[in-house]
Short mmCIF file of C-alpha atoms in Angstrom, two decimals:
data_model
loop_
_atom_site.label_atom_id
_atom_site.label_comp_id
_atom_site.label_asym_id
_atom_site.label_seq_id
_atom_site.Cartn_x
_atom_site.Cartn_y
_atom_site.Cartn_z
CA MET A 1 -27.96 -13.50 7.42
CA ARG A 2 -26.00 -10.42 6.31
CA LYS A 3 -23.85 -10.44 3.19
CA HIS A 4 -21.40 -7.83 2.00
CA ILE A 5 -18.42 -7.63 -0.36
CA PHE A 6 -15.10 -6.05 0.57
CA THR A 7 -12.26 -5.29 -1.83
CA SER A 8 -8.52 -4.68 -1.37
CA GLU A 9 -5.72 -4.09 -3.86
CA SER A 10 -1.97 -4.56 -4.04
CA VAL A 11 0.78 -3.70 -6.53
CA THR A 12 3.99 -5.38 -7.65
CA GLU A 13 7.49 -4.24 -6.76
CA GLY A 14 7.73 -2.70 -10.26
CA HIS A 15 4.82 -0.34 -9.73
CA PRO A 16 6.13 3.28 -9.92
CA ASP A 17 5.16 4.17 -6.34
CA LYS A 18 6.64 0.95 -4.99
CA VAL A 19 9.84 1.59 -6.96
CA CYS A 20 10.14 4.85 -5.02
CA ASP A 21 9.33 3.22 -1.68
CA GLN A 22 12.04 0.62 -2.25
CA ILE A 23 14.65 3.20 -3.22
CA SER A 24 13.83 5.30 -0.13
CA ASP A 25 14.13 2.29 2.16
CA ALA A 26 17.24 0.96 0.40
CA ILE A 27 18.94 4.28 1.14
CA TYR A 28 17.83 4.18 4.78
CA ASP A 29 19.06 0.57 5.07
CA ALA A 30 22.44 1.60 3.67
CA MET A 31 22.69 4.26 6.38
CA LEU A 32 21.71 1.79 9.12
CA LYS A 33 24.44 -0.65 8.05
CA GLN A 34 27.04 1.95 9.05
CA ASP A 35 25.12 4.00 11.60
CA PRO A 36 22.27 2.36 13.59
CA LYS A 37 21.30 5.78 14.96
CA ALA A 38 20.84 7.35 11.51
CA HIS A 39 17.90 9.72 11.21
CA ALA A 40 16.20 10.04 7.85
CA GLY A 41 13.15 11.18 5.96
CA ILE A 42 13.90 10.19 2.38
CA GLU A 43 11.54 10.91 -0.51
CA CYS A 44 11.81 9.67 -4.06
CA PHE A 45 10.23 10.70 -7.37
CA ALA A 46 10.47 8.63 -10.54
CA THR A 47 9.38 9.44 -14.07
CA THR A 48 10.59 8.83 -17.62
CA GLY A 49 14.39 8.63 -17.56
CA LEU A 50 14.73 10.20 -14.10
CA VAL A 51 14.86 9.36 -10.41
CA MET A 52 15.04 12.26 -7.93
CA VAL A 53 15.94 11.66 -4.28
CA GLY A 54 15.23 14.35 -1.69
CA GLY A 55 14.42 14.86 1.98
CA GLU A 56 16.62 15.02 5.03
CA ALA A 57 19.12 12.86 6.87
CA ARG A 58 21.45 13.04 9.86
CA THR A 59 24.01 10.27 9.88
CA ARG A 60 27.69 9.37 10.15
CA ALA A 61 27.27 7.03 7.18
CA TYR A 62 28.31 7.68 3.61
CA VAL A 63 25.98 6.18 1.01
CA ASP A 64 26.29 6.24 -2.75
CA ILE A 65 22.84 7.36 -3.86
CA GLN A 66 23.54 6.69 -7.53
CA GLU A 67 24.65 3.12 -6.87
CA ILE A 68 21.71 2.35 -4.56
CA VAL A 69 19.14 3.69 -7.03
CA ARG A 70 20.57 1.72 -9.93
CA ASN A 71 21.01 -1.50 -7.95
CA THR A 72 17.43 -1.28 -6.68
CA LEU A 73 16.05 -0.80 -10.19
CA LYS A 74 18.15 -3.71 -11.46
CA ARG A 75 16.89 -5.99 -8.68
CA ILE A 76 13.28 -5.06 -9.41
CA GLY A 77 13.76 -5.86 -13.08
CA TYR A 78 14.07 -2.54 -14.90
CA ASP A 79 17.07 -3.86 -16.81
CA LYS A 80 16.16 -3.48 -20.50
CA PRO A 81 16.08 -0.26 -22.54
CA GLU A 82 12.87 -1.35 -24.28
CA TYR A 83 11.02 -0.96 -20.97
CA GLY A 84 11.54 2.77 -21.31
CA PHE A 85 13.12 2.82 -17.85
CA CYS A 86 16.46 1.06 -17.36
CA TYR A 87 18.89 1.17 -14.44
CA LYS A 88 21.82 1.67 -16.81
CA ASP A 89 20.78 4.96 -18.41
CA ILE A 90 18.32 6.83 -16.16
CA GLY A 91 19.37 10.13 -14.64
CA VAL A 92 19.69 10.29 -10.84
CA ILE A 93 19.44 13.58 -8.92
CA SER A 94 20.00 13.80 -5.15
CA THR A 95 18.99 16.79 -3.03
CA LEU A 96 19.23 15.26 0.46
CA HIS A 97 19.93 17.78 3.22
CA GLU A 98 20.53 17.72 6.97
CA GLN A 99 17.66 17.14 9.38
CA SER A 100 16.22 20.26 11.03
CA PRO A 101 17.80 20.86 14.47
CA ASP A 102 14.35 21.94 15.73
CA ILE A 103 13.08 18.41 15.09
CA ALA A 104 16.31 16.79 16.28
CA GLN A 105 16.15 18.32 19.76
CA GLY A 106 12.77 16.72 20.44
CA VAL A 107 13.88 13.35 19.15
CA ASP A 108 17.24 13.38 20.94
CA GLY A 109 15.82 14.46 24.28
CA THR A 110 17.75 17.74 24.32
CA GLY A 111 14.69 20.01 24.31
CA GLU A 112 12.26 20.62 27.18
CA SER A 113 11.95 16.87 27.72
CA LYS A 114 15.14 14.95 28.47
CA GLU A 115 13.55 11.73 27.21
CA GLN A 116 13.57 10.67 23.56
CA GLY A 117 10.39 12.07 22.10
CA ALA A 118 8.27 11.30 19.08
CA GLY A 119 9.72 12.55 15.79
CA ASP A 120 6.38 14.10 14.87
CA GLN A 121 2.83 14.46 16.06
CA GLY A 122 0.23 12.15 14.59
CA LEU A 123 -1.95 9.10 15.01
CA MET A 124 -1.19 5.51 14.05
CA PHE A 125 -3.31 2.38 13.87
CA GLY A 126 -2.57 -1.30 14.32
CA PHE A 127 -5.01 -4.02 13.36
CA ALA A 128 -5.40 -7.79 13.45
CA CYS A 129 -8.21 -10.27 12.86
CA ASP A 130 -8.63 -14.03 12.73
CA GLU A 131 -9.47 -14.29 9.02
CA THR A 132 -6.05 -15.73 8.07
CA PRO A 133 -3.25 -17.63 9.86
CA GLU A 134 -1.15 -14.46 9.74
CA LEU A 135 -4.02 -12.58 11.45
CA MET A 136 -4.65 -10.23 8.54
CA PRO A 137 -7.81 -9.39 6.59
CA LEU A 138 -8.28 -11.94 3.80
CA PRO A 139 -8.73 -9.44 0.90
CA ILE A 140 -5.37 -7.69 1.37
CA SER A 141 -3.61 -10.97 2.17
CA LEU A 142 -4.75 -12.48 -1.15
CA ALA A 143 -4.08 -9.29 -3.10
CA HIS A 144 -0.46 -9.26 -1.87
CA LYS A 145 0.01 -12.93 -2.75
CA LEU A 146 -1.31 -12.34 -6.27
CA ALA A 147 0.99 -9.35 -6.78
CA LYS A 148 3.98 -11.28 -5.47
CA ARG A 149 3.11 -14.24 -7.68
CA LEU A 150 3.06 -11.94 -10.72
CA SER A 151 6.66 -11.00 -9.98
CA GLU A 152 7.70 -14.59 -9.25
CA VAL A 153 6.49 -15.99 -12.58
CA ARG A 154 8.21 -13.10 -14.36
CA LYS A 155 11.53 -13.62 -12.61
CA ASP A 156 11.62 -17.42 -12.79
CA GLY A 157 10.81 -17.41 -16.51
CA THR A 158 7.40 -19.10 -16.26
CA LEU A 159 5.89 -16.05 -17.95
CA ALA A 160 9.03 -14.43 -19.36
CA TYR A 161 7.06 -11.91 -21.41
CA LEU A 162 5.89 -10.11 -18.27
CA ARG A 163 7.45 -6.79 -17.27
CA PRO A 164 7.91 -5.37 -13.76
CA ASP A 165 4.76 -3.24 -13.29
CA GLY A 166 1.48 -4.77 -12.18
CA LYS A 167 -1.53 -4.59 -9.88
CA SER A 168 -3.96 -6.98 -8.23
CA GLN A 169 -7.36 -6.61 -6.61
CA VAL A 170 -9.57 -9.08 -4.76
CA SER A 171 -13.25 -8.81 -3.78
CA ILE A 172 -14.37 -11.16 -0.99
CA GLU A 173 -17.92 -12.02 -0.03
CA TYR A 174 -18.58 -11.98 3.71
CA VAL A 175 -21.53 -13.76 5.32
CA ASP A 176 -22.28 -12.68 8.87
CA GLY A 177 -18.79 -11.22 9.08
CA LYS A 178 -16.95 -14.32 7.85
CA PRO A 179 -15.15 -14.46 4.46
CA THR A 180 -16.62 -17.17 2.23
CA ARG A 181 -15.53 -16.83 -1.40
CA VAL A 182 -13.86 -14.65 -4.01
CA MET A 183 -16.40 -12.66 -5.99
CA ALA A 184 -14.00 -10.85 -8.33
CA VAL A 185 -10.31 -10.73 -9.22
CA VAL A 186 -8.63 -7.90 -11.10
CA ILE A 187 -5.12 -8.28 -12.52
CA ALA A 188 -3.14 -5.73 -14.51
CA ALA A 189 0.01 -7.37 -15.89
CA HIS A 190 2.73 -5.32 -17.60
CA HIS A 191 3.85 -7.23 -20.71
CA SER A 192 5.93 -7.18 -23.89
CA GLU A 193 4.59 -6.35 -27.34
CA ASN A 194 4.76 -9.88 -28.71
CA VAL A 195 2.20 -11.68 -26.53
CA GLU A 196 -1.41 -12.23 -27.55
CA MET A 197 -3.97 -11.13 -24.98
CA LYS A 198 -5.79 -14.47 -25.14
CA LYS A 199 -2.60 -16.29 -24.16
CA LEU A 200 -1.73 -13.77 -21.44
CA ARG A 201 -5.16 -14.12 -19.83
CA ALA A 202 -5.00 -17.90 -19.93
CA ASP A 203 -1.47 -17.89 -18.50
CA ILE A 204 -2.33 -15.46 -15.70
CA THR A 205 -5.37 -17.55 -14.78
CA LYS A 206 -3.34 -20.78 -14.72
CA HIS A 207 -0.07 -19.61 -13.20
CA VAL A 208 -1.11 -16.73 -10.95
CA ILE A 209 -4.79 -16.70 -9.98
CA GLN A 210 -5.54 -20.40 -9.55
CA PRO A 211 -2.44 -21.26 -7.49
CA VAL A 212 -3.08 -18.38 -5.08
CA LEU A 213 -6.86 -18.43 -4.71
CA GLY A 214 -7.55 -22.15 -5.12
CA LYS A 215 -10.79 -23.30 -3.51
CA LEU A 216 -11.95 -19.74 -2.88
CA LEU A 217 -12.68 -19.48 -6.60
CA THR A 218 -16.17 -20.47 -7.75
CA ASP A 219 -17.98 -20.67 -11.08
CA GLU A 220 -19.39 -17.24 -10.26
CA THR A 221 -16.02 -15.57 -9.67
CA LYS A 222 -15.49 -12.78 -12.16
CA MET A 223 -11.99 -12.29 -13.55
CA PHE A 224 -10.74 -9.09 -15.12
CA ILE A 225 -7.25 -9.52 -16.62
CA ASN A 226 -5.78 -6.52 -18.46
CA SER A 227 -9.23 -5.09 -19.03
CA THR A 228 -8.03 -2.40 -21.44
CA GLY A 229 -6.52 -5.09 -23.66
CA LYS A 230 -2.95 -3.80 -23.52
CA PHE A 231 -0.33 -2.88 -20.90
CA VAL A 232 2.95 -2.55 -22.77
CA ILE A 233 3.98 0.88 -21.50
CA GLY A 234 4.29 0.65 -17.72
CA GLY A 235 6.38 1.72 -14.77
CA PRO A 236 7.50 5.33 -14.31
CA PRO A 237 7.22 6.18 -18.05
CA ALA A 238 3.49 5.45 -17.84
CA ASP A 239 2.76 6.90 -14.41
CA ALA A 240 5.16 8.93 -12.25
CA GLY A 241 6.00 7.34 -8.91
CA LEU A 242 6.27 8.89 -5.45
CA THR A 243 7.36 7.56 -2.07
CA GLY A 244 4.49 7.03 0.35
CA ARG A 245 1.59 6.94 -2.08
CA LYS A 246 0.47 3.38 -1.33
CA ILE A 247 -0.29 3.61 2.39
CA ILE A 248 -3.42 1.44 2.24
CA VAL A 249 -1.59 -1.25 0.25
CA ASP A 250 1.17 -1.09 2.88
CA THR A 251 -1.21 -1.68 5.79
CA TYR A 252 -4.61 -3.41 5.89
CA GLY A 253 -6.15 -2.84 2.48
CA GLY A 254 -8.79 -0.47 3.83
CA SER A 255 -10.08 -2.90 6.47
CA ALA A 256 -8.87 -0.56 9.22
CA PRO A 257 -8.43 3.21 9.55
CA HIS A 258 -5.14 4.85 8.63
CA GLY A 259 -3.47 7.80 10.33
CA GLY A 260 -2.18 9.17 7.02
CA GLY A 261 1.57 8.86 7.45
CA CYS A 262 3.61 6.60 5.18
CA PHE A 263 6.46 4.33 6.30
CA SER A 264 9.13 4.09 3.61
CA GLY A 265 12.22 6.26 3.86
CA LYS A 266 11.45 7.25 7.46
CA CYS A 267 13.76 6.39 10.31
CA VAL A 268 12.36 4.58 13.31
CA THR A 269 12.36 7.67 15.53
CA LYS A 270 9.42 8.80 13.42
CA VAL A 271 6.33 7.33 15.04
CA ASP A 272 4.56 7.23 11.68
CA ARG A 273 6.66 4.12 11.23
CA SER A 274 7.69 2.72 14.60
CA ALA A 275 4.41 3.31 16.45
CA ALA A 276 2.42 1.80 13.57
CA TYR A 277 4.61 -1.28 13.91
CA ALA A 278 4.08 -1.28 17.68
CA ALA A 279 0.32 -0.97 17.29
CA ARG A 280 0.26 -3.97 14.92
CA TYR A 281 2.42 -5.90 17.42
CA MET A 282 -0.15 -5.17 20.14
CA ALA A 283 -3.25 -5.89 18.07
CA LYS A 284 -1.82 -9.17 16.75
CA HIS A 285 -1.14 -10.33 20.29
CA VAL A 286 -4.67 -9.48 21.42
CA VAL A 287 -6.12 -11.70 18.69
CA ALA A 288 -3.50 -14.45 19.02
CA ALA A 289 -4.15 -14.63 22.77
CA GLY A 290 -7.84 -15.23 22.12
CA LEU A 291 -8.92 -11.96 23.72
CA ALA A 292 -10.79 -10.89 20.57
CA LYS A 293 -11.50 -11.99 17.01
CA LYS A 294 -10.71 -8.52 15.72
CA CYS A 295 -8.71 -5.71 17.28
CA LEU A 296 -7.90 -2.12 16.35
CA ILE A 297 -5.39 -0.08 18.37
CA GLN A 298 -4.75 3.63 17.96
CA LEU A 299 -1.72 5.47 19.33
CA ALA A 300 -1.35 9.26 19.13
CA TYR A 301 1.69 11.46 19.85
CA SER A 302 2.94 15.00 20.21
CA ILE A 303 6.30 15.89 18.66
CA GLY A 304 9.12 15.79 21.20
CA VAL A 305 6.99 14.03 23.84
CA ALA A 306 7.67 10.40 24.69
CA LYS A 307 4.38 9.26 26.19
CA PRO A 308 1.42 8.92 23.81
CA VAL A 309 -1.29 11.52 24.24
CA SER A 310 -3.85 8.74 23.80
CA ILE A 311 -4.20 4.97 23.49
CA MET A 312 -7.40 3.34 22.24
CA VAL A 313 -8.48 -0.29 21.88
CA ASP A 314 -11.54 -1.37 19.90
CA THR A 315 -12.43 -5.05 19.55
CA TYR A 316 -15.65 -4.39 17.62
CA GLY A 317 -17.68 -6.24 20.25
CA THR A 318 -15.65 -9.46 19.79
CA GLY A 319 -13.60 -9.20 23.00
CA VAL A 320 -13.82 -11.72 25.83
CA LYS A 321 -12.87 -8.86 28.13
CA SER A 322 -13.95 -5.22 27.94
CA ASP A 323 -11.97 -2.91 25.66
CA GLU A 324 -10.94 -0.97 28.76
CA GLU A 325 -9.48 -4.11 30.39
CA ILE A 326 -7.61 -5.03 27.21
CA GLU A 327 -6.30 -1.47 26.98
CA GLN A 328 -4.87 -1.80 30.49
CA LEU A 329 -3.17 -5.08 29.55
CA VAL A 330 -1.69 -3.50 26.43
CA GLU A 331 -0.31 -0.52 28.36
CA LYS A 332 1.16 -2.86 30.99
CA HIS A 333 2.92 -5.32 28.68
CA PHE A 334 3.84 -3.44 25.51
CA PRO A 335 6.16 -0.51 24.68
CA VAL A 336 4.49 2.77 23.74
CA LYS A 337 7.29 5.35 24.10
CA PRO A 338 9.47 5.73 20.97
CA ALA A 339 12.73 4.67 22.62
CA ASP A 340 11.04 1.64 24.20
CA ILE A 341 9.45 0.61 20.90
CA ILE A 342 12.80 0.81 19.12
CA ARG A 343 14.51 -1.18 21.88
CA VAL A 344 11.89 -3.90 22.37
CA LEU A 345 11.33 -4.46 18.65
CA ASP A 346 15.05 -4.05 17.90
CA LEU A 347 14.34 -1.74 14.98
CA GLU A 348 17.78 -0.25 14.29
CA HIS A 349 18.73 -2.80 11.66
CA PRO A 350 18.68 -2.64 7.84
CA ILE A 351 15.45 -4.62 7.26
CA TYR A 352 13.29 -1.98 5.62
CA GLU A 353 13.79 -2.44 1.88
CA LYS A 354 12.00 -5.78 2.27
CA THR A 355 8.98 -4.02 3.79
CA ALA A 356 8.59 -1.70 0.80
CA ALA A 357 6.72 -4.15 -1.46
CA TYR A 358 3.93 -6.64 -0.64
CA GLY A 359 2.99 -5.11 2.71
CA HIS A 360 4.53 -4.35 6.07
CA PHE A 361 2.25 -6.70 8.02
CA GLY A 362 1.29 -10.35 7.94
CA ARG A 363 4.21 -11.38 5.75
CA THR A 364 5.06 -15.09 5.55
CA ASP A 365 8.08 -14.76 3.23
CA VAL A 366 10.16 -12.65 5.64
CA GLU A 367 10.30 -12.18 9.41
CA PHE A 368 9.73 -8.73 10.88
CA PRO A 369 10.05 -8.13 14.65
CA TRP A 370 6.60 -6.54 14.98
CA GLU A 371 5.07 -9.80 13.71
CA LYS A 372 6.53 -11.99 16.47
CA LEU A 373 4.23 -13.42 19.15
CA ASP A 374 6.34 -13.46 22.30
CA LYS A 375 3.91 -12.02 24.83
CA VAL A 376 0.84 -14.22 24.26
CA ASP A 377 1.18 -15.97 27.63
CA LEU A 378 1.35 -12.62 29.42
CA LEU A 379 -1.98 -11.59 27.93
CA LYS A 380 -3.59 -14.97 28.61
CA GLY A 381 -2.43 -14.83 32.20
#
């Protein structure tokens, strides 16, 4: 019998980096509403009293950056001056510029290749496993649910003293590769001045941890709630935020490799985003079809070239067919060229702000096209 413990973390929508991810994707969504072919690479930086938006875009759309930034912050909950970061009075600077024509020619198919190419070189991973109904690793699935619950009890008034920032972390014990129980939970909850730590810890245990983790908790589970004893100053005034700095939170919580590219603010011609979605779509189908208990898929691209330079399937020895046979099935039934991925997954719609908090994969609160299971019978056949 082999035991090991694996840990994943998540953050709330009010975490500084997630604030930036949501602003970047809200701007991209606003472009898509007017121009489904909009190209963008939008970065955001947030600190005390300031949000700066930069990067590049090529679109027929007009978007009001100021309005989008402020509306996003208001939705998240940065709506009171005492938070030190309020949508009403922060400064907003925009330095967006036009996309480089050197990149555009490869994406548009006007360069050496006449086919729509990848918006950049790089490698992307998709992953799925049978640990949860949504075919995600259990640690990151629970960490996301805890983080989301922190925001829910803040917004519905259950714990009205909470503020928008927050983090969660879950450590799961595995026995012979199967998750069995929660060994440790870490919660950092942003809060007002007037709450006693004893009450906050009791409330978080009752209203956040127990409802989410339930029977996975044991008498031996260790809980760490606001371990420093105070978390009044939070959000961008406490820690500057940047787009794309939570790539492991966004994906599989460290249970699978990561190619290094973030998602938020990037248009779907950029394979950092679209090919990562396609790889998850493939891997999820492999597991859902019963071909493996765990599946990792890697795609790699050259800028301006449509066909991947490599495709790899690894089922960690759990496959009912060889990895080579599954790879052939994947190549036969799933899109791998950028234009095909965008078409098959119908990605040119304003759905991306919802991806920018609580993970891009395995979501049960929203429906994303890369999570659908419409090709299971093809793989089984």
